[in-house]
C-alpha positions in Angstrom: -37.6 -3.5 1.5 -37.9 -5.4 4.3 -36.1 -8.7 5.2 -33.1 -10.7 2.6 -33.9 -8.0 0.4 -33.4 -5.4 2.3 -30.1 -6.9 3.6 -28.7 -8.0 -0.5 -28.8 -4.0 -1.4 -25.8 -3.1 -2.4 -24.3 0.3 0.0 -22.3 3.3 -2.0 -19.5 3.3 0.2 -16.4 6.0 -1.2 -12.7 4.8 -0.4 -10.3 7.6 -0.5 -6.4 7.2 -0.5 -4.8 10.6 -1.4 -2.0 10.1 -2.9 1.4 11.5 -2.4 1.5 11.8 1.1 3.5 9.1 2.3 0.0 7.0 3.5 1.3 4.0 5.9 -1.6 1.8 3.3 -1.8 2.9 0.0 0.7 4.9 -0.1 2.6 1.9 -2.8 1.7 0.4 -5.4 -1.9 -1.1 -4.9 -1.3 -1.7 -1.1 -4.2 -0.6 -0.9 -5.9 -3.7 -2.5 -6.9 -5.3 0.0 -7.8 -3.5 2.3 -10.1 -2.0 -0.8 -11.2 -6.0 -1.3 -13.1 -5.9 1.5 -14.6 -2.9 1.5 -16.1 -3.9 -1.5 -17.1 -7.5 0.5 -18.7 -5.2 3.0 -20.6 -2.9 0.9 -21.7 -4.8 -2.7 -20.9 -1.2 -4.3 -17.5 0.7 -3.8 -15.9 3.5 -5.7 -12.3 3.9 -5.7 -9.3 5.4 -7.5 -6.4 4.9 -9.2 -4.0 5.4 -6.7 -6.0 2.5 -4.7 -6.4 0.2 -6.9 -3.3 0.6 -9.3 -0.1 -2.0 -8.7 1.9 -2.1 -11.7 1.7 -4.9 -12.9 -0.5 -6.8 -10.1 -4.0 -5.8 -10.2 -7.7 -7.2 -8.9 -10.5 -7.1 -10.9 -14.0 -6.8 -8.5 -17.3 -5.8 -10.3 -17.8 -4.9 -6.9 -15.2 -2.2 -7.7 -15.7 1.1 -9.5 -12.8 2.3 -10.5 -13.0 6.9 -10.9 -10.2 9.0 -11.4 -9.6 11.5 -8.9 -11.5 14.9 -10.5 -14.4 12.4 -11.6 -14.9 11.7 -7.5 -14.5 15.8 -6.8 -17.6 16.5 -9.3 -19.7 13.6 -8.2 -19.3 14.5 -4.4 -20.2 18.1 -5.5 -22.8 16.2 -7.6 -22.3 17.4 -11.4 -21.6 14.1 -11.8 -23.4 10.8 -12.3 -21.1 7.6 -12.8 -23.0 4.1 -15.1 -21.5 1.6 -14.4 -20.3 -0.1 -17.9 -20.2 -3.5 -19.1 -17.1 -1.9 -20.7 -14.5 0.3 -22.5 -12.9 1.1 -25.6 -9.2 2.3 -24.5 -7.6 4.8 -27.2 -3.6 4.5 -25.5 -1.9 7.8 -25.1 1.6 7.7 -25.1 4.8 11.0 -24.8 6.4 11.1 -27.9 9.5 11.7 -25.4 9.7 7.7 -24.8 12.4 6.0 -26.8 11.7 4.3 -29.0 12.6 0.3 -27.3 10.5 1.4 -24.3 7.6 2.7 -26.6 7.5 -1.0 -28.4 7.7 -2.6 -24.6 4.2 -0.7 -23.8 2.7 -1.3 -27.2 2.9 -4.9 -26.2 2.3 -5.0 -22.7 -1.5 -3.5 -25.0 -1.6 -6.4 -27.0 -1.1 -8.3 -24.1 -4.2 -7.3 -22.5 -5.9 -7.5 -25.8 -5.1 -11.4 -26.4 -5.6 -12.3 -23.0 -7.4 -10.4 -21.3 -9.9 -10.1 -23.7 -9.7 -5.8 -23.4 -10.9 -3.5 -26.5 -7.7 -1.5 -26.9 -7.4 1.4 -29.5 -6.3 3.6 -30.8 -2.9 5.0 -30.3 -2.3 7.8 -29.6 1.5 10.0 -29.7 1.8 13.6 -28.4 3.1 16.1 -31.7 6.2 16.9 -29.0 7.0 15.8 -25.6 5.3 16.1 -23.0 8.1 17.4 -20.6 6.9 16.0 -17.0 8.7 17.7 -14.0 8.3 16.3 -11.1 8.4 18.3 -6.8 8.8 17.2 -3.4 7.0 20.0 -1.0 9.0 21.3 1.7 6.6 19.2 3.6 7.5 15.8 1.4 3.9 15.5 -0.4 4.9 14.4 -3.9 3.7 17.3 -7.1 4.8 17.7 -10.6 3.3 19.0 -14.1 3.5 18.3 -17.7 5.9 21.1 -19.9 3.9 21.1 -22.4 -0.6 20.3 -21.8 -1.4 21.6 -24.3 -0.5 18.7 -26.4 -1.4 16.2 -23.8 -4.8 17.8 -24.2 -4.5 17.5 -27.9 -3.7 13.8 -27.9 -6.7 13.3 -25.9 -8.8 15.0 -28.6 -7.5 12.9 -31.1 -8.1 9.9 -29.0 -11.7 11.2 -27.4 -13.1 11.9 -32.1 -11.3 8.9 -32.7 -14.4 6.9 -30.9 -12.4 6.2 -27.3 -14.4 6.4 -24.6 -11.4 5.7 -21.6 -7.7 6.5 -22.3 -4.6 4.9 -20.6 -2.1 7.3 -20.8 1.9 6.9 -20.7 4.7 9.4 -20.4 8.1 9.4 -19.7 9.5 10.5 -16.1 12.3 11.3 -15.2 14.5 9.0 -13.7 17.3 9.3 -11.1 18.2 5.7 -9.4 20.5 6.8 -6.8 18.3 9.1 -5.2 17.5 9.2 -1.3 14.2 9.7 -1.5 13.8 6.6 -4.2 16.2 4.4 -1.9 14.0 5.2 1.3 10.6 4.9 -1.4 11.5 1.0 -1.4 12.8 0.3 1.9 9.1 1.5 3.0 9.6 4.9 4.8 9.5 7.6 1.6 7.0 8.4 -0.4 6.1 8.0 -4.1 7.6 11.5 -5.9 5.5 9.9 -9.1 2.5 10.1 -7.5 1.8 13.7 -7.5 3.0 14.1 -11.4 0.9 11.9 -12.5 -2.2 13.2 -10.7 -2.2 15.9 -12.5 -1.6 14.4 -16.0 -4.9 12.6 -14.9 -7.3 16.2 -13.9 -5.9 18.1 -16.6 -7.4 15.2 -18.9 -10.8 14.0 -17.0 -11.1 17.2 -16.6 -11.0 18.6 -20.3 -12.4 14.9 -21.8 -14.9 14.0 -19.2 -14.0 10.8 -19.4 -12.3 8.1 -17.5 -8.3 8.4 -18.1 -5.9 7.7 -15.9 -2.1 7.6 -15.6 0.9 5.1 -16.1 4.1 5.9 -16.1 7.5 5.0 -18.2 10.7 4.1 -16.7 13.6 2.0 -16.9 13.4 -0.7 -15.2 15.6 0.0 -11.0 19.0 -2.8 -10.1 17.5 -5.5 -7.5 17.0 -4.8 -3.9 17.4 -7.2 -1.7 16.0 -5.6 1.2 12.7 -4.1 -1.1 10.4 -3.1 1.8 7.2 -5.5 -0.2 4.7 -2.3 0.0 6.7 -1.2 -3.1 7.6 -5.4 -4.2 5.2 -4.5 -7.6 6.6 -2.2 -8.9 10.0 -4.4 -9.3 8.2 -7.3 -11.5 8.8 -5.7 -14.4 9.2 -2.4 -17.1 5.6 -1.7 -16.7 3.0 -0.5 -15.2 0.4 -0.3 -17.7 -1.2 -3.7 -17.1 -2.9 -2.1 -14.0 -4.1 0.1 -15.2 -5.5 -0.9 -19.0 -7.9 -3.6 -16.5 -8.5 -0.6 -14.6 -10.1 0.8 -17.3 -11.8 -1.3 -18.9 -14.4 -1.0 -16.6 -14.3 2.6 -15.6 -18.2 3.7 -15.0 -19.2 6.2 -17.7 -18.9 9.7 -16.4 -22.0 12.0 -16.9 -23.5 15.7 -15.9 -26.0 15.0 -13.8 -28.7 17.1 -16.3 -28.4 14.1 -18.5 -30.8 11.8 -18.7 -31.2 9.0 -16.1 -30.7 5.1 -15.7 -31.4 3.4 -12.9 -27.9 2.2 -12.8 -26.6 5.5 -11.7 -24.6 6.5 -9.2 -25.0 9.9 -7.5 -23.7 11.5 -4.3 -27.2 10.9 -3.3 -26.8 7.3 -3.4 -23.5 7.4 -1.3 -23.8 5.9 2.0 -20.1 6.6 3.6 -17.1 7.8 3.3 -13.6 5.9 4.1 -10.6 7.9 4.7 -7.9 8.0 7.1 -8.1 10.5 9.9 -4.7 12.5 9.1 -6.3 13.7 5.1 -9.4 15.1 6.4 -9.1 18.2 4.2 -9.7 16.8 0.4 -12.8 18.5 -1.5 -15.0 15.2 -1.1 -14.3 15.5 2.6 -16.3 18.6 2.8 -19.0 18.2 0.2 -19.7 14.6 1.7 -19.8 16.6 5.5 -22.5 18.9 3.9 -24.6 16.3 3.0 -24.7 14.2 6.5 -22.8 11.8 4.9 -21.1 9.2 7.3 -17.4 10.0 7.6 -15.3 6.8 8.6 -11.7 8.2 9.8 -9.6 5.6 9.3 -5.8 5.3 11.1 -3.3 5.6 8.2 -0.2 7.6 9.2 0.5 9.1 6.2 2.5 13.1 5.8 -0.9 15.3 6.9 -1.9 15.9 9.9 -5.5 17.1 9.0 -8.0 15.9 11.8 -11.4 15.7 12.3 -10.4 18.2 16.0 -7.9 20.1 13.3 -11.7 20.9 11.3 -13.0 20.6 14.4 -15.2 18.6 13.6 -15.4 16.4 17.0 -19.6 17.1 17.5 -20.3 15.8 13.8 -22.7 13.4 14.5 -21.8 10.2 12.0 -18.1 10.9 12.6 -16.6 7.4 13.0 -13.6 6.8 13.7 -11.3 3.2 13.2 -8.6 2.2 13.7 -8.1 -0.1 10.5 -9.4 -1.1 7.1 -11.1 -4.7 9.3 -12.5 -2.4 11.4 -13.8 -0.1 8.9 -15.3 -2.1 7.1 -17.0 -3.3 10.0 -18.9 -0.4 10.3 -19.6 -0.4 6.7 -20.9 -3.6 7.3 -23.4 -1.9 10.2 -24.7 0.7 8.4 -25.7 -1.5 5.4 -28.0 -3.7 7.3 -29.2 -1.1 9.7 -27.3 -1.6 12.7 -26.6 2.1 14.4 -22.8 2.3 15.2 -22.8 2.8 18.9 -25.0 0.5 19.4 -22.3 -1.8 18.9 -19.6 -0.2 21.8 -20.1 -0.6 25.7 -20.2 1.1 27.3 -23.4 2.1 26.5 -24.8 5.9 26.6 -28.2 6.5 28.0 -30.1 8.1 26.7 -30.7 11.7 26.7 -34.2 13.3 27.0 -35.2 16.1 25.5 -37.1 19.1 27.6 
């Protein structure tokens, strides 16, 4: 293929911003969305995960962006699963039995609002047979984590929804609250870690691994008192009493998850189509990164400080040929566009190294 048709072809790109590690961009409520939008424009096809796209009451719908849960991205990058774009998903709503009646009604009203105003297909609704008992933890490094006390109840409710015809699941669990905690105050002022993110990832991972359908999580929490000195990156979480709207919008067009052995369709995305991976320069230890390294997929590492220090130098990757450092997501988007257009990134740098002759 040549000429304008070749240039217009999408260049599937994977954007990762790991959850719960305090990234300066992507460590808050949807604050990586502008970067995702730019990378989607540069690539024409961006695969990313809920941590990047979820902005509580805020969201951004773009047909070039594929909303894929983290466990599914793991399976996609190692070649076990493929992604099939769809026109829409039927979203089952899974509610934790621990959610108080008023808060439960509020979340049902959010779902109704998305049905009435956005035209989403939502239902049925299932409540877990017992409280899921979510626990939150912070590791010694400050990275957030957590677990549900009753994962069996979570999976039973997921089974019910899938059996009833749901093709994706939005799960809302009651999270413990400590509005006076130092960790929450730090987060609201832009210097902390999202204490909920680690547990949210565990919950969605469990469902996706068990059901192999798109799933994403929204915590049920009481509204916080006004904080006049709020960091702008945390402001999306202060707009209301729910985080559910962005999850429902994201799941509404999340690609279907298919095993590699399933019959293929021309629109299916597999790791073989992947043109580049964009990831924070200090967070290179995850399974998708290692899988892409094994397949010689260009790795664009962006300066986006976090609590991690898993760098290319720490992993001995300095000599990895398709390693492309970027000082910002704007520069990363330029590198993606160069790769998409067949422009060697090395040709954009000065001084331009001389050719090496093989003896």
